[in-house]
């Protein structure tokens, strides 16, 4: 096709979001909507005083976690100015009236993050990580079906009325109603983005780094290759131009399958959309949406263009790598003030935006400049060798010495003596010299010197031991190259086992007196014998040293059950607190199990406290459920009621009560441990979604975030959801955690990052 192409340049920057811009929706009225990790949606209107710019006109608040996909509803009788549909990490689909900016519908049904929304006539179709598609008429869910065996990442409506979906199972499916009429196979990794190519077919963007154009019959018409990382989004214009956005920090413009322009960004490009006039909108991880234009009269003013160029230069400089290291990690020119140790020694230093190599001239006692170091294909000139502290080596190994210690850097040249290298390194790192043989073995194996001949008569002057000979068993374990973790995977369950029984009984007595003095509620008050029985229960629970022989009767549990059913909701929490502790008692949990098998007191309790959510009830009831994990006889019940339990307590992660936050994250953590043990992949995906929602929170209690991160890391290491976590940007979660001022949060962030690197 013959298309005129002019270079795109910056038109304007839409600033306002406080975190990654994740989604873009072009509204028919000329407006733009953007969604963000900051949990908001912003509407942008054309600036009436400057037709090249846009200004923020509305902020839509309602999602409790980051917002992703958006869809436009054209003006109609119900929505005279149009409406917007949004999907979020909070599992909700929300409908917004743009005339007022108010949320008018909340669609609840998905169990995990919503990844796609589209219109099918007047119906809303939503897609989710829970692998389902759901059809909604108004606020009513009228149809649900499992569309893929792996998370659905994108959905679009074709002009024919058919639907297309892209999934982590690497396929695209074509749907007529809820019937799959064709499956498109060809991508080698997750299909992340979909778009319609007018009059031609379907565009797909994939984690395999490619964009494909498909005929609706499933034939691949074109493959566009050029991105160097995951491609998250793709869109097409009626002119025939295609735009794509990638983790490689670029939005690329394609013409006839050829990349004609790469627009650099200071971060990951999450989404891309064409405007009607051919301009392009991009969503970036730096929290800014940008409009790019090929129309000369709309290009931004020189000052803004220069500002963006400076921003981009600073970003690139912070990420530039020289000899395998970031440019900013190289020593400055001051390193040249230190004499070299031998003739010809090479050092690389930072000069402006470049890394420059120098060689030591022993005769003149000067550093002689060799030239600029450029990362690229190794041309054999030695300039691609790794660098440590400004010095080039044949190898710079990452050595994991275990015990939760940080990774150490071990430099080595093939011409060096492995024993000398090991001795110097151990002394430098202040490590025991008894590690010497393992370090030598590690060096020889990882430098490919397996046939290296050693003198087996050698005696270590420090330990008196013989040298290690390759091919023979080492006396101690070799240095591990596998990651070791400080906080993951989590083993065992966390429980809430502390209780102030005197305070609990005092509160029950206070409530009982209030009931007794109210003529309408006197019948609910405890009799003297029941009060005595409660005191006896508390006494048994206090005496932990006799848990192995103390017993509870059915009457004890029946009394607690009676109070939970009959007492006013506002007075339940001290009774729930006693129940929480009975669960931890060996005999108490057995009696509870027998009673609950006949009459599910736990589900009844959960429904009662969450129908009228009061913080004290939420806190004690979540902790009671958490304690059920201690006894394996409740594990099947917990597994079977997972969805109901998470639905009931879903809002607790963002509670203003910090103790409720921590209790909910502990529930998530225990579920992660249980479902890993049970090899329940669907359940693990559900728990991962809940944990990510907590980890995304900006103002959550540190301990709550920590437990959620441990759940995520454990699910990735020992569970079956590593790929799903990678698909949903767990790397940014890890990066954010690593920057935390709290040590344990930073450490578990580093643990997750190590899992990602060894994926």
XYZ file of C-alpha atoms in Angstrom:
759
model
C 0.000 0.000 0.000
C 1.226 3.492 -0.822
C 1.331 5.696 2.257
C 2.837 9.135 2.676
C 4.975 9.241 5.796
C 6.351 12.186 7.694
C 8.481 11.906 10.829
C 6.606 12.074 14.114
C 7.716 14.681 16.633
C 6.502 15.609 20.103
C 3.222 17.511 20.155
C 2.477 17.682 23.895
C 2.957 15.867 27.190
C 0.008 14.936 29.402
C 1.337 15.299 32.932
C -0.690 14.530 36.047
C -0.495 10.842 36.825
C 1.690 9.917 39.776
C 2.752 6.510 38.461
C 2.966 4.478 35.230
C 0.381 5.336 32.584
C -0.950 1.893 31.655
C -3.798 2.411 29.199
C -5.127 4.839 26.578
C -8.610 5.292 25.168
C -9.372 7.664 22.311
C -12.870 9.093 22.701
C -14.975 9.941 19.657
C -15.434 13.500 20.929
C -11.724 14.211 20.431
C -10.819 13.582 24.056
C -8.247 11.165 25.434
C -8.586 8.976 28.533
C -5.582 7.493 30.322
C -5.401 4.915 33.098
C -2.595 4.514 35.584
C -0.939 2.465 38.239
C -1.837 5.368 40.556
C -5.451 3.982 40.568
C -6.910 6.901 38.643
C -8.277 7.591 35.182
C -7.733 11.038 33.695
C -9.652 12.686 30.881
C -7.796 15.094 28.618
C -9.458 17.681 26.358
C -8.019 19.783 23.571
C -6.713 23.074 24.955
C -8.955 25.797 23.559
C -6.111 28.329 23.712
C -3.498 26.060 22.097
C -4.682 23.476 19.578
C -1.454 21.492 19.854
C -1.942 20.823 23.571
C -4.337 18.942 25.846
C -5.387 19.741 29.407
C -6.736 17.518 32.165
C -10.504 17.927 32.408
C -11.599 15.198 34.854
C -10.090 12.687 37.266
C -12.089 9.497 37.819
C -11.634 7.929 41.266
C -13.066 4.546 42.185
C -10.621 1.707 41.568
C -8.712 0.465 44.612
C -5.713 -0.798 42.645
C -4.023 0.057 39.386
C -6.224 0.605 36.345
C -5.494 -0.988 32.983
C -7.847 -1.428 30.006
C -10.289 1.265 28.894
C -13.134 1.309 26.360
C -15.238 4.163 24.982
C -19.054 4.136 24.979
C -20.384 6.582 22.348
C -23.055 9.091 23.448
C -26.533 7.600 23.788
C -29.763 8.265 25.635
C -28.318 7.043 28.936
C -24.947 8.789 28.480
C -25.417 11.999 26.447
C -21.683 12.816 26.639
C -20.541 9.218 26.324
C -19.199 6.838 28.938
C -15.997 5.023 29.767
C -15.458 1.412 30.821
C -12.405 0.531 32.897
C -10.887 -2.655 34.277
C -8.494 -2.935 37.201
C -6.192 -5.076 39.275
C -8.979 -4.932 41.895
C -10.988 -7.417 39.699
C -13.680 -4.793 38.998
C -15.153 -3.435 35.784
C -16.440 0.111 36.299
C -18.654 2.231 34.046
C -18.271 6.024 34.209
C -20.695 8.719 33.053
C -18.458 11.339 31.445
C -21.072 14.060 31.838
C -20.558 13.937 35.601
C -17.310 11.977 35.982
C -19.157 9.669 38.378
C -19.006 5.884 38.605
C -22.473 4.591 37.645
C -21.968 0.817 37.468
C -19.729 -1.634 39.314
C -19.466 -5.054 37.661
C -18.290 -7.729 40.096
C -17.554 -11.284 39.041
C -13.959 -11.734 37.977
C -11.689 -13.442 40.483
C -8.473 -11.850 39.273
C -7.176 -8.781 37.441
C -9.292 -7.484 34.554
C -7.102 -7.234 31.445
C -9.540 -6.272 28.719
C -12.898 -4.564 28.183
C -14.862 -4.063 24.967
C -18.399 -3.446 23.735
C -20.446 -6.039 21.865
C -23.465 -4.021 20.794
C -24.758 -2.625 24.079
C -23.234 -5.485 26.103
C -19.907 -5.193 27.891
C -17.433 -8.059 27.479
C -14.582 -8.283 29.981
C -11.472 -10.489 30.047
C -9.300 -11.458 32.981
C -6.268 -13.261 34.286
C -8.809 -15.762 35.667
C -9.009 -17.098 32.057
C -12.682 -16.157 31.651
C -14.717 -13.871 29.443
C -17.851 -12.377 30.974
C -20.818 -10.733 29.288
C -22.701 -7.987 31.110
C -26.096 -6.405 30.427
C -26.219 -3.351 32.625
C -24.849 -4.492 35.977
C -25.970 -8.077 35.463
C -23.567 -10.809 34.449
C -25.450 -12.892 31.868
C -22.730 -15.198 30.570
C -19.306 -16.465 31.607
C -17.010 -18.934 29.903
C -13.414 -20.119 30.141
C -11.853 -18.787 26.973
C -8.239 -19.892 27.401
C -6.303 -22.240 29.662
C -3.970 -19.382 30.615
C -4.557 -15.707 31.490
C -6.310 -13.608 28.855
C -4.315 -10.469 28.115
C -6.373 -8.592 25.538
C -9.765 -8.489 23.838
C -11.136 -6.594 20.830
C -14.414 -6.496 18.897
C -14.126 -6.938 15.122
C -16.285 -4.906 12.699
C -18.137 -8.177 12.012
C -19.201 -8.319 15.663
C -16.928 -11.262 16.413
C -14.500 -11.096 19.334
C -10.775 -11.816 19.397
C -8.725 -12.611 22.488
C -4.983 -12.907 23.099
C -3.558 -15.036 25.901
C -0.497 -16.136 27.811
C -1.017 -19.525 26.135
C 0.563 -17.818 23.031
C -2.636 -18.077 20.964
C -5.303 -15.768 19.593
C -8.900 -17.000 19.521
C -11.786 -15.812 17.351
C -15.224 -15.949 18.978
C -18.750 -15.918 17.654
C -20.724 -15.431 20.835
C -19.186 -17.853 23.315
C -18.133 -20.308 20.594
C -14.479 -20.341 19.472
C -14.459 -20.526 15.667
C -10.717 -20.348 15.104
C -7.434 -20.475 17.045
C -4.432 -18.576 15.649
C -1.085 -20.149 16.585
C 2.329 -18.753 15.714
C 3.660 -16.534 18.478
C 6.217 -18.204 20.731
C 5.233 -16.272 23.859
C 2.328 -14.382 25.456
C 0.043 -12.415 23.133
C -0.226 -9.122 25.002
C -1.920 -6.656 22.652
C -4.462 -6.787 19.813
C -5.747 -4.270 17.281
C -7.811 -4.144 14.108
C -6.039 -3.390 10.821
C -8.744 -1.731 8.678
C -9.779 -3.880 5.695
C -6.920 -6.322 6.272
C -7.144 -8.280 9.500
C -5.850 -8.494 13.042
C -2.632 -7.147 14.586
C -1.025 -8.839 17.584
C 1.817 -7.754 19.888
C 3.736 -10.403 21.786
C 6.258 -10.994 24.512
C 8.327 -12.728 21.821
C 9.249 -9.226 20.588
C 7.286 -9.351 17.327
C 4.124 -7.882 15.833
C 2.049 -9.993 13.440
C -0.675 -9.165 10.968
C -3.185 -11.994 10.552
C -5.982 -12.551 8.097
C -9.234 -13.420 9.872
C -8.769 -16.908 8.419
C -5.645 -17.343 10.577
C -3.022 -16.824 7.878
C 0.016 -14.697 8.858
C 0.227 -11.879 6.319
C 3.164 -9.998 7.810
C 5.636 -10.178 10.701
C 7.233 -7.002 12.036
C 10.561 -7.525 13.807
C 12.604 -4.743 15.370
C 11.789 -4.376 19.044
C 14.401 -5.753 21.434
C 12.025 -6.624 24.300
C 8.388 -7.442 25.084
C 5.888 -5.666 22.819
C 2.946 -4.613 24.984
C 0.667 -2.809 22.550
C -0.118 -2.234 18.897
C -2.566 -0.056 16.958
C -3.337 0.760 13.327
C -4.512 3.853 11.435
C -6.768 3.983 8.392
C -3.725 5.253 6.418
C -2.110 1.851 6.872
C 0.493 2.951 9.398
C 1.017 0.766 12.481
C 2.397 1.835 15.878
C 3.739 -0.457 18.615
C 4.928 0.067 22.190
C 7.562 -1.984 23.988
C 9.497 -2.571 27.156
C 12.580 -1.536 25.168
C 11.506 2.093 25.712
C 10.385 2.808 22.180
C 7.216 3.356 20.198
C 7.824 2.240 16.625
C 6.046 3.378 13.482
C 5.675 0.707 10.777
C 4.893 1.114 7.086
C 4.346 -1.978 4.931
C 5.950 -4.100 7.641
C 9.085 -1.954 7.839
C 9.981 0.181 10.856
C 10.233 3.746 9.544
C 10.707 5.486 12.899
C 11.565 4.604 16.486
C 10.341 7.162 19.032
C 12.462 6.916 22.172
C 10.888 7.217 25.618
C 12.310 7.542 29.146
C 10.834 4.198 30.178
C 8.633 1.301 29.135
C 5.853 2.101 26.625
C 2.743 0.354 27.959
C 0.167 1.413 25.386
C -0.138 3.189 22.036
C -3.115 4.594 20.135
C -3.686 6.561 16.921
C -5.849 9.684 16.949
C -8.225 10.270 14.042
C -5.769 12.710 12.382
C -2.921 10.175 12.496
C -1.222 11.551 15.622
C -0.020 8.943 18.115
C -0.604 8.812 21.881
C 1.821 6.814 24.036
C 1.608 5.704 27.685
C 4.944 5.560 29.502
C 6.181 4.120 32.770
C 7.492 7.551 33.796
C 3.873 8.562 34.500
C 3.469 10.735 31.399
C 1.275 10.222 28.329
C 2.572 11.924 25.193
C 1.062 12.922 21.869
C 3.287 12.714 18.771
C 2.410 14.419 15.513
C 3.425 14.341 11.868
C 1.695 17.706 11.300
C 4.282 20.487 11.340
C 1.848 23.100 12.657
C 1.186 20.986 15.776
C 4.774 20.283 16.836
C 5.643 21.439 20.356
C 7.561 24.652 20.934
C 11.355 24.550 20.848
C 11.645 24.875 24.633
C 9.528 21.772 25.228
C 11.374 19.817 22.522
C 14.704 20.686 24.126
C 13.377 19.782 27.569
C 12.293 16.371 26.345
C 15.632 15.803 24.607
C 17.389 16.611 27.892
C 15.102 14.266 29.835
C 15.788 11.502 27.338
C 19.544 12.092 27.443
C 19.578 11.890 31.239
C 17.516 8.699 31.163
C 19.740 7.066 28.567
C 22.846 8.110 30.463
C 21.544 6.502 33.632
C 21.004 3.230 31.766
C 23.951 3.252 29.369
C 26.175 0.234 29.740
C 29.876 0.066 29.044
C 31.674 -3.242 29.128
C 28.693 -4.840 30.809
C 28.367 -2.179 33.531
C 26.154 0.878 33.790
C 27.986 4.022 32.735
C 27.097 5.683 36.049
C 28.868 2.860 37.910
C 32.249 3.567 36.264
C 34.835 5.593 38.202
C 35.416 9.187 37.150
C 38.627 10.795 35.901
C 39.961 10.825 39.460
C 40.741 7.104 38.983
C 43.586 8.156 36.665
C 45.369 9.750 39.630
C 46.156 6.278 40.979
C 49.191 4.594 39.322
C 48.675 1.265 37.574
C 50.018 -1.967 39.042
C 51.609 -3.342 35.860
C 52.532 -2.285 32.368
C 49.560 -2.467 29.995
C 46.937 -2.594 32.749
C 43.641 -1.324 31.338
C 41.104 0.850 33.106
C 37.797 2.329 31.890
C 36.600 5.649 33.288
C 33.531 7.799 32.798
C 34.000 10.899 30.666
C 30.705 12.725 30.163
C 28.268 10.318 28.517
C 30.972 7.870 27.470
C 33.274 5.236 28.877
C 36.906 5.712 27.832
C 39.656 3.096 28.127
C 43.195 3.920 29.287
C 46.317 1.700 29.479
C 49.097 2.121 32.066
C 52.469 3.077 30.600
C 54.963 1.954 33.227
C 57.967 3.608 31.561
C 56.327 7.064 31.464
C 54.228 6.452 34.570
C 51.134 7.712 32.742
C 47.738 6.447 31.667
C 47.608 6.467 27.856
C 44.205 6.916 26.269
C 43.090 3.972 24.118
C 39.655 5.126 23.033
C 35.933 5.092 23.705
C 34.343 1.837 24.830
C 31.144 0.977 22.967
C 28.810 -1.851 23.875
C 28.040 -3.948 20.833
C 29.077 -7.142 19.067
C 32.495 -8.313 20.198
C 34.863 -7.405 17.407
C 37.813 -9.170 18.967
C 39.614 -6.051 20.109
C 39.091 -6.898 23.769
C 36.942 -3.834 24.409
C 33.881 -5.968 25.188
C 35.448 -7.570 28.231
C 33.594 -7.052 31.521
C 34.683 -4.264 33.827
C 34.904 -4.162 37.613
C 35.941 -0.995 39.429
C 37.031 0.440 36.078
C 39.354 -2.485 35.266
C 38.697 -4.916 32.400
C 38.875 -8.657 32.960
C 38.239 -11.789 30.939
C 35.563 -12.715 33.487
C 33.660 -11.064 36.314
C 31.753 -13.831 38.104
C 28.755 -13.429 40.397
C 29.509 -15.589 43.428
C 26.801 -16.580 45.880
C 28.335 -17.649 49.176
C 24.944 -18.435 50.713
C 23.723 -17.707 54.232
C 21.745 -14.747 52.970
C 24.933 -12.853 52.095
C 24.905 -10.500 49.076
C 26.285 -11.613 45.713
C 30.050 -10.935 45.466
C 31.937 -9.995 42.277
C 34.967 -12.165 41.464
C 37.253 -10.856 38.651
C 39.575 -13.234 36.776
C 41.862 -13.268 33.730
C 42.704 -16.564 32.042
C 46.402 -15.727 32.305
C 46.136 -15.416 36.109
C 46.932 -18.164 38.607
C 43.579 -19.362 39.967
C 45.026 -19.872 43.457
C 46.500 -16.375 43.618
C 43.194 -14.954 42.428
C 41.281 -16.946 45.046
C 43.651 -15.864 47.854
C 43.429 -12.165 46.971
C 39.681 -12.287 46.564
C 39.042 -14.065 49.873
C 41.253 -11.591 51.728
C 39.570 -8.633 49.984
C 36.080 -9.942 50.806
C 37.096 -10.878 54.356
C 36.015 -14.482 53.810
C 37.518 -17.619 55.403
C 40.562 -18.947 53.555
C 39.082 -22.420 53.998
C 36.865 -21.519 51.007
C 39.965 -21.490 48.778
C 39.467 -24.852 47.086
C 35.820 -24.206 46.305
C 36.682 -20.808 44.818
C 39.439 -22.311 42.641
C 37.078 -25.021 41.444
C 34.448 -22.407 40.681
C 36.929 -20.284 38.680
C 38.227 -23.204 36.623
C 34.792 -24.591 35.831
C 33.250 -21.266 34.918
C 36.191 -20.080 32.830
C 36.118 -23.279 30.770
C 39.513 -24.462 32.020
C 38.335 -27.962 32.886
C 41.501 -29.569 31.534
C 43.771 -27.331 33.553
C 46.639 -29.420 35.043
C 47.282 -28.856 38.718
C 50.117 -30.058 40.891
C 48.347 -32.423 43.269
C 51.306 -32.320 45.638
C 50.543 -28.662 46.380
C 49.845 -27.842 50.020
C 47.782 -24.865 50.986
C 50.074 -22.686 53.160
C 47.015 -21.544 55.155
C 45.221 -24.844 55.742
C 47.757 -27.536 54.837
C 45.236 -29.063 52.419
C 46.011 -30.477 48.996
C 44.985 -28.661 45.841
C 41.665 -29.420 44.245
C 42.043 -31.470 41.057
C 39.287 -31.033 38.462
C 37.373 -34.242 37.872
C 37.849 -35.415 41.437
C 35.236 -34.849 44.133
C 35.735 -31.769 46.227
C 35.845 -32.176 49.988
C 33.246 -29.478 50.334
C 30.487 -28.093 48.178
C 31.418 -25.887 45.249
C 30.422 -22.254 45.301
C 26.795 -22.099 44.220
C 25.779 -20.129 41.148
C 22.108 -20.622 41.952
C 20.346 -17.784 43.718
C 19.814 -18.073 47.428
C 17.060 -16.135 49.099
C 16.762 -14.470 52.450
C 12.982 -14.606 52.880
C 11.534 -17.019 50.300
C 10.102 -19.558 49.873
C 7.961 -19.380 53.009
C 7.627 -22.627 54.934
C 4.899 -23.233 57.481
C 1.906 -21.150 58.467
C 1.761 -17.838 60.322
C -0.803 -17.620 63.150
C -2.070 -15.017 65.598
C -1.484 -16.684 68.953
C -1.373 -13.750 71.387
C -4.473 -12.788 73.349
C -5.331 -10.603 76.343
C -7.930 -12.881 77.933
C -8.644 -10.573 80.863
C -9.475 -7.748 78.478
C -11.579 -10.054 76.286
C -13.644 -11.286 79.235
C -14.036 -7.736 80.538
C -15.420 -6.591 77.165
C -17.820 -9.567 77.012
C -19.004 -8.747 80.552
C -19.524 -5.096 79.555
C -21.596 -6.081 76.523
C -23.525 -8.668 78.547
C -24.491 -6.047 81.139
C -25.663 -3.724 78.353
C -27.876 -6.479 76.938
C -29.237 -7.317 80.384
C -30.272 -3.702 81.028
C -32.061 -3.396 77.659
C -35.646 -4.718 77.927
C -35.673 -5.613 74.231
C -32.464 -7.628 74.420
C -32.483 -9.153 77.892
C -33.082 -12.584 76.388
C -29.662 -12.418 74.662
C -27.670 -11.938 77.856
C -25.594 -14.732 79.383
C -26.822 -16.703 82.375
C -24.567 -17.114 85.388
C -23.629 -20.658 84.328
C -22.812 -19.484 80.785
C -20.621 -16.695 82.156
C -18.814 -19.279 84.283
C -18.381 -21.555 81.240
C -16.802 -18.702 79.236
C -14.383 -18.023 82.110
C -13.486 -21.734 82.110
C -12.809 -21.656 78.354
C -10.497 -18.676 78.809
C -8.707 -20.383 81.717
C -8.064 -23.478 79.594
C -6.719 -21.351 76.748
C -4.421 -19.422 79.079
C -2.808 -22.630 80.337
C -0.757 -23.391 77.227
C 1.582 -25.756 79.093
C -1.300 -28.223 79.424
C -2.632 -27.999 75.863
C -1.614 -31.631 75.327
C -4.075 -32.899 77.959
C -6.770 -30.209 78.370
C -10.128 -30.751 76.661
C -13.148 -28.842 75.383
C -16.698 -30.129 75.413
C -19.354 -29.791 72.731
C -21.200 -27.510 75.160
C -18.213 -25.121 75.210
C -18.261 -24.794 71.433
C -22.058 -24.627 71.324
C -21.974 -21.633 73.671
C -19.544 -19.775 71.410
C -21.636 -20.683 68.368
C -24.803 -19.426 70.092
C -23.221 -16.066 70.922
C -21.892 -15.647 67.383
C -25.362 -16.245 65.976
C -27.458 -14.293 68.460
C -25.442 -11.341 69.736
C -25.614 -7.994 67.887
C -22.931 -7.602 65.221
C -21.337 -4.701 67.099
C -20.727 -6.977 70.121
C -19.302 -10.011 68.326
C -15.592 -9.259 68.196
C -14.527 -10.427 71.711
C -16.381 -13.719 71.152
C -14.613 -14.141 67.787
C -11.342 -13.492 69.600
C -12.007 -16.435 71.938
C -12.921 -18.590 68.916
C -9.608 -17.566 67.297
C -7.685 -18.981 70.259
C -9.802 -22.147 70.536
C -8.782 -22.908 66.936
C -5.145 -23.111 68.063
C -5.922 -25.553 70.869
C -5.445 -29.190 69.690
C -8.659 -30.524 71.211
C -10.536 -27.262 70.660
C -9.853 -27.396 66.908
C -11.012 -31.033 66.779
C -14.323 -30.214 68.459
C -14.747 -27.169 66.235
C -14.161 -29.326 63.168
C -16.877 -31.795 64.214
C -19.356 -28.999 64.919
C -18.472 -27.116 61.724
C -18.899 -30.243 59.580
C -22.542 -30.326 60.670
C -23.131 -26.579 60.613
C -20.511 -24.414 58.905
C -20.065 -21.848 61.665
C -17.058 -20.296 59.925
C -18.786 -19.380 56.655
C -21.791 -18.150 58.618
C -19.477 -15.972 60.695
C -17.640 -14.594 57.637
C -20.894 -13.666 55.909
C -22.272 -11.997 59.029
C -19.240 -9.805 59.747
C -18.675 -8.776 56.121
C -22.314 -7.901 55.444
C -21.917 -5.198 58.084
C -18.157 -4.611 58.100
C -16.858 -3.175 61.354
C -13.056 -3.025 61.824
C -12.992 -5.006 65.136
C -15.049 -7.819 63.572
C -12.996 -7.872 60.375
C -9.779 -7.974 62.362
C -10.792 -10.829 64.657
C -12.558 -12.872 61.948
C -9.645 -12.682 59.480
C -7.296 -13.738 62.274
C -9.611 -16.636 63.125
C -9.523 -17.827 59.497
C -5.733 -17.378 59.430
C -5.437 -19.622 62.496
C -7.407 -22.384 60.745
C -4.331 -22.962 58.561
C -2.509 -24.307 61.638
C -4.602 -27.504 61.604
C -4.415 -29.628 58.445
C -7.940 -30.941 59.042
C -9.220 -27.507 57.911
C -7.063 -27.340 54.769
C -9.647 -28.865 52.449
C -12.303 -26.477 53.793
C -9.957 -23.530 53.228
C -9.194 -24.714 49.708
C -12.848 -25.250 48.802
C -13.949 -21.860 50.177
C -11.016 -19.846 48.829
C -13.057 -17.762 46.395
C -15.775 -16.937 48.954
C -13.210 -16.000 51.600
C -11.275 -13.671 49.309
C -14.483 -12.116 48.009
C -15.645 -11.468 51.564
C -12.400 -9.851 52.745
C -11.299 -8.285 49.417
C -11.473 -4.672 50.617
C -9.454 -5.313 53.778
C -6.047 -4.831 52.168
C -6.720 -1.088 51.876
C -8.417 -0.705 55.261
C -7.317 2.392 57.216
C -6.796 0.001 60.141
C -3.171 -1.177 59.888
C -3.862 -4.348 61.896
C -6.601 -5.339 59.443
C -4.138 -4.820 56.582
C -1.555 -7.068 58.226
C -4.141 -9.736 59.041
C -5.395 -9.813 55.450
C -1.868 -10.071 54.026
C -1.206 -12.940 56.443
C -4.280 -14.691 55.052
C -2.823 -14.251 51.560
C 0.561 -15.587 52.689
C -0.908 -18.680 54.352
C -2.992 -19.400 51.263
C 0.158 -19.181 49.138
C 1.912 -21.761 51.328
C -1.122 -24.066 51.342
C -1.828 -23.936 47.608
C 1.823 -24.490 46.716
C 1.716 -27.612 48.878
C -1.557 -28.723 47.224
C -0.225 -27.931 43.713
C -3.428 -25.958 43.084
C -2.434 -23.828 40.072
C -5.754 -22.008 39.716
C -5.710 -21.144 43.403
C -2.097 -19.979 43.204
C -3.015 -17.589 40.377
C -5.854 -16.176 42.486
C -3.594 -15.669 45.492
C -0.877 -14.111 43.298
C -3.399 -11.540 42.083
C -4.398 -10.689 45.667
C -0.751 -10.440 46.751
C 0.157 -8.185 43.821
C -2.739 -5.913 44.719
C -1.301 -5.487 48.214
C 2.262 -5.046 46.934
C 1.079 -2.302 44.569
C -0.331 -0.301 47.492
C 1.414 2.979 48.170
C 0.363 3.655 51.763
C 0.046 0.169 53.201
C 1.570 -0.977 56.468
C 5.149 -2.208 55.961
C 4.471 -5.626 57.513
C 1.427 -6.093 55.263
C 3.473 -5.331 52.171
C 6.297 -7.582 53.369
C 4.014 -10.591 53.817
C 2.451 -10.035 50.399
C 5.903 -9.875 48.803
C 6.924 -13.101 50.532
C 3.762 -14.714 49.129
C 4.631 -13.502 45.615
C 8.223 -14.729 45.842
C 7.202 -18.100 47.278
C 4.600 -18.620 44.535
C 7.218 -17.802 41.893
C 9.919 -20.059 43.356
C 7.891 -23.122 44.292
C 4.489 -22.562 42.711
C 3.375 -22.634 39.105
C 2.760 -18.930 38.474
C 6.178 -17.482 37.681
C 5.205 -16.785 34.070
C 1.943 -15.119 35.107
C 3.830 -12.929 37.569
C 6.324 -11.967 34.856
C 3.451 -11.137 32.495
C 2.033 -8.765 35.078
C 5.103 -6.681 35.670
C 6.297 -8.254 38.909
C 9.695 -6.769 38.068
C 8.458 -3.250 38.816
C 7.003 -4.532 42.096
C 10.420 -5.967 43.006
C 12.217 -2.762 41.977
C 9.871 -0.658 44.095
C 10.321 -2.993 47.068
C 14.116 -2.878 46.775
C 13.965 0.891 47.150
C 12.055 0.625 50.433
C 13.553 2.114 53.569
C 12.423 -0.983 55.440
C 15.205 -3.561 55.363
C 13.082 -6.701 55.163
C 10.894 -5.284 52.364
C 14.030 -4.321 50.423
C 15.502 -7.779 50.977
C 12.448 -9.665 49.768
C 12.333 -7.300 46.783
C 15.881 -8.403 46.005
C 14.797 -12.049 46.429
C 12.041 -11.603 43.830
C 14.429 -9.823 41.479
C 16.814 -12.777 41.764
C 13.984 -15.154 40.826
C 13.238 -13.011 37.762
C 16.879 -12.958 36.655
C 17.103 -16.741 36.907
C 13.811 -17.289 35.088
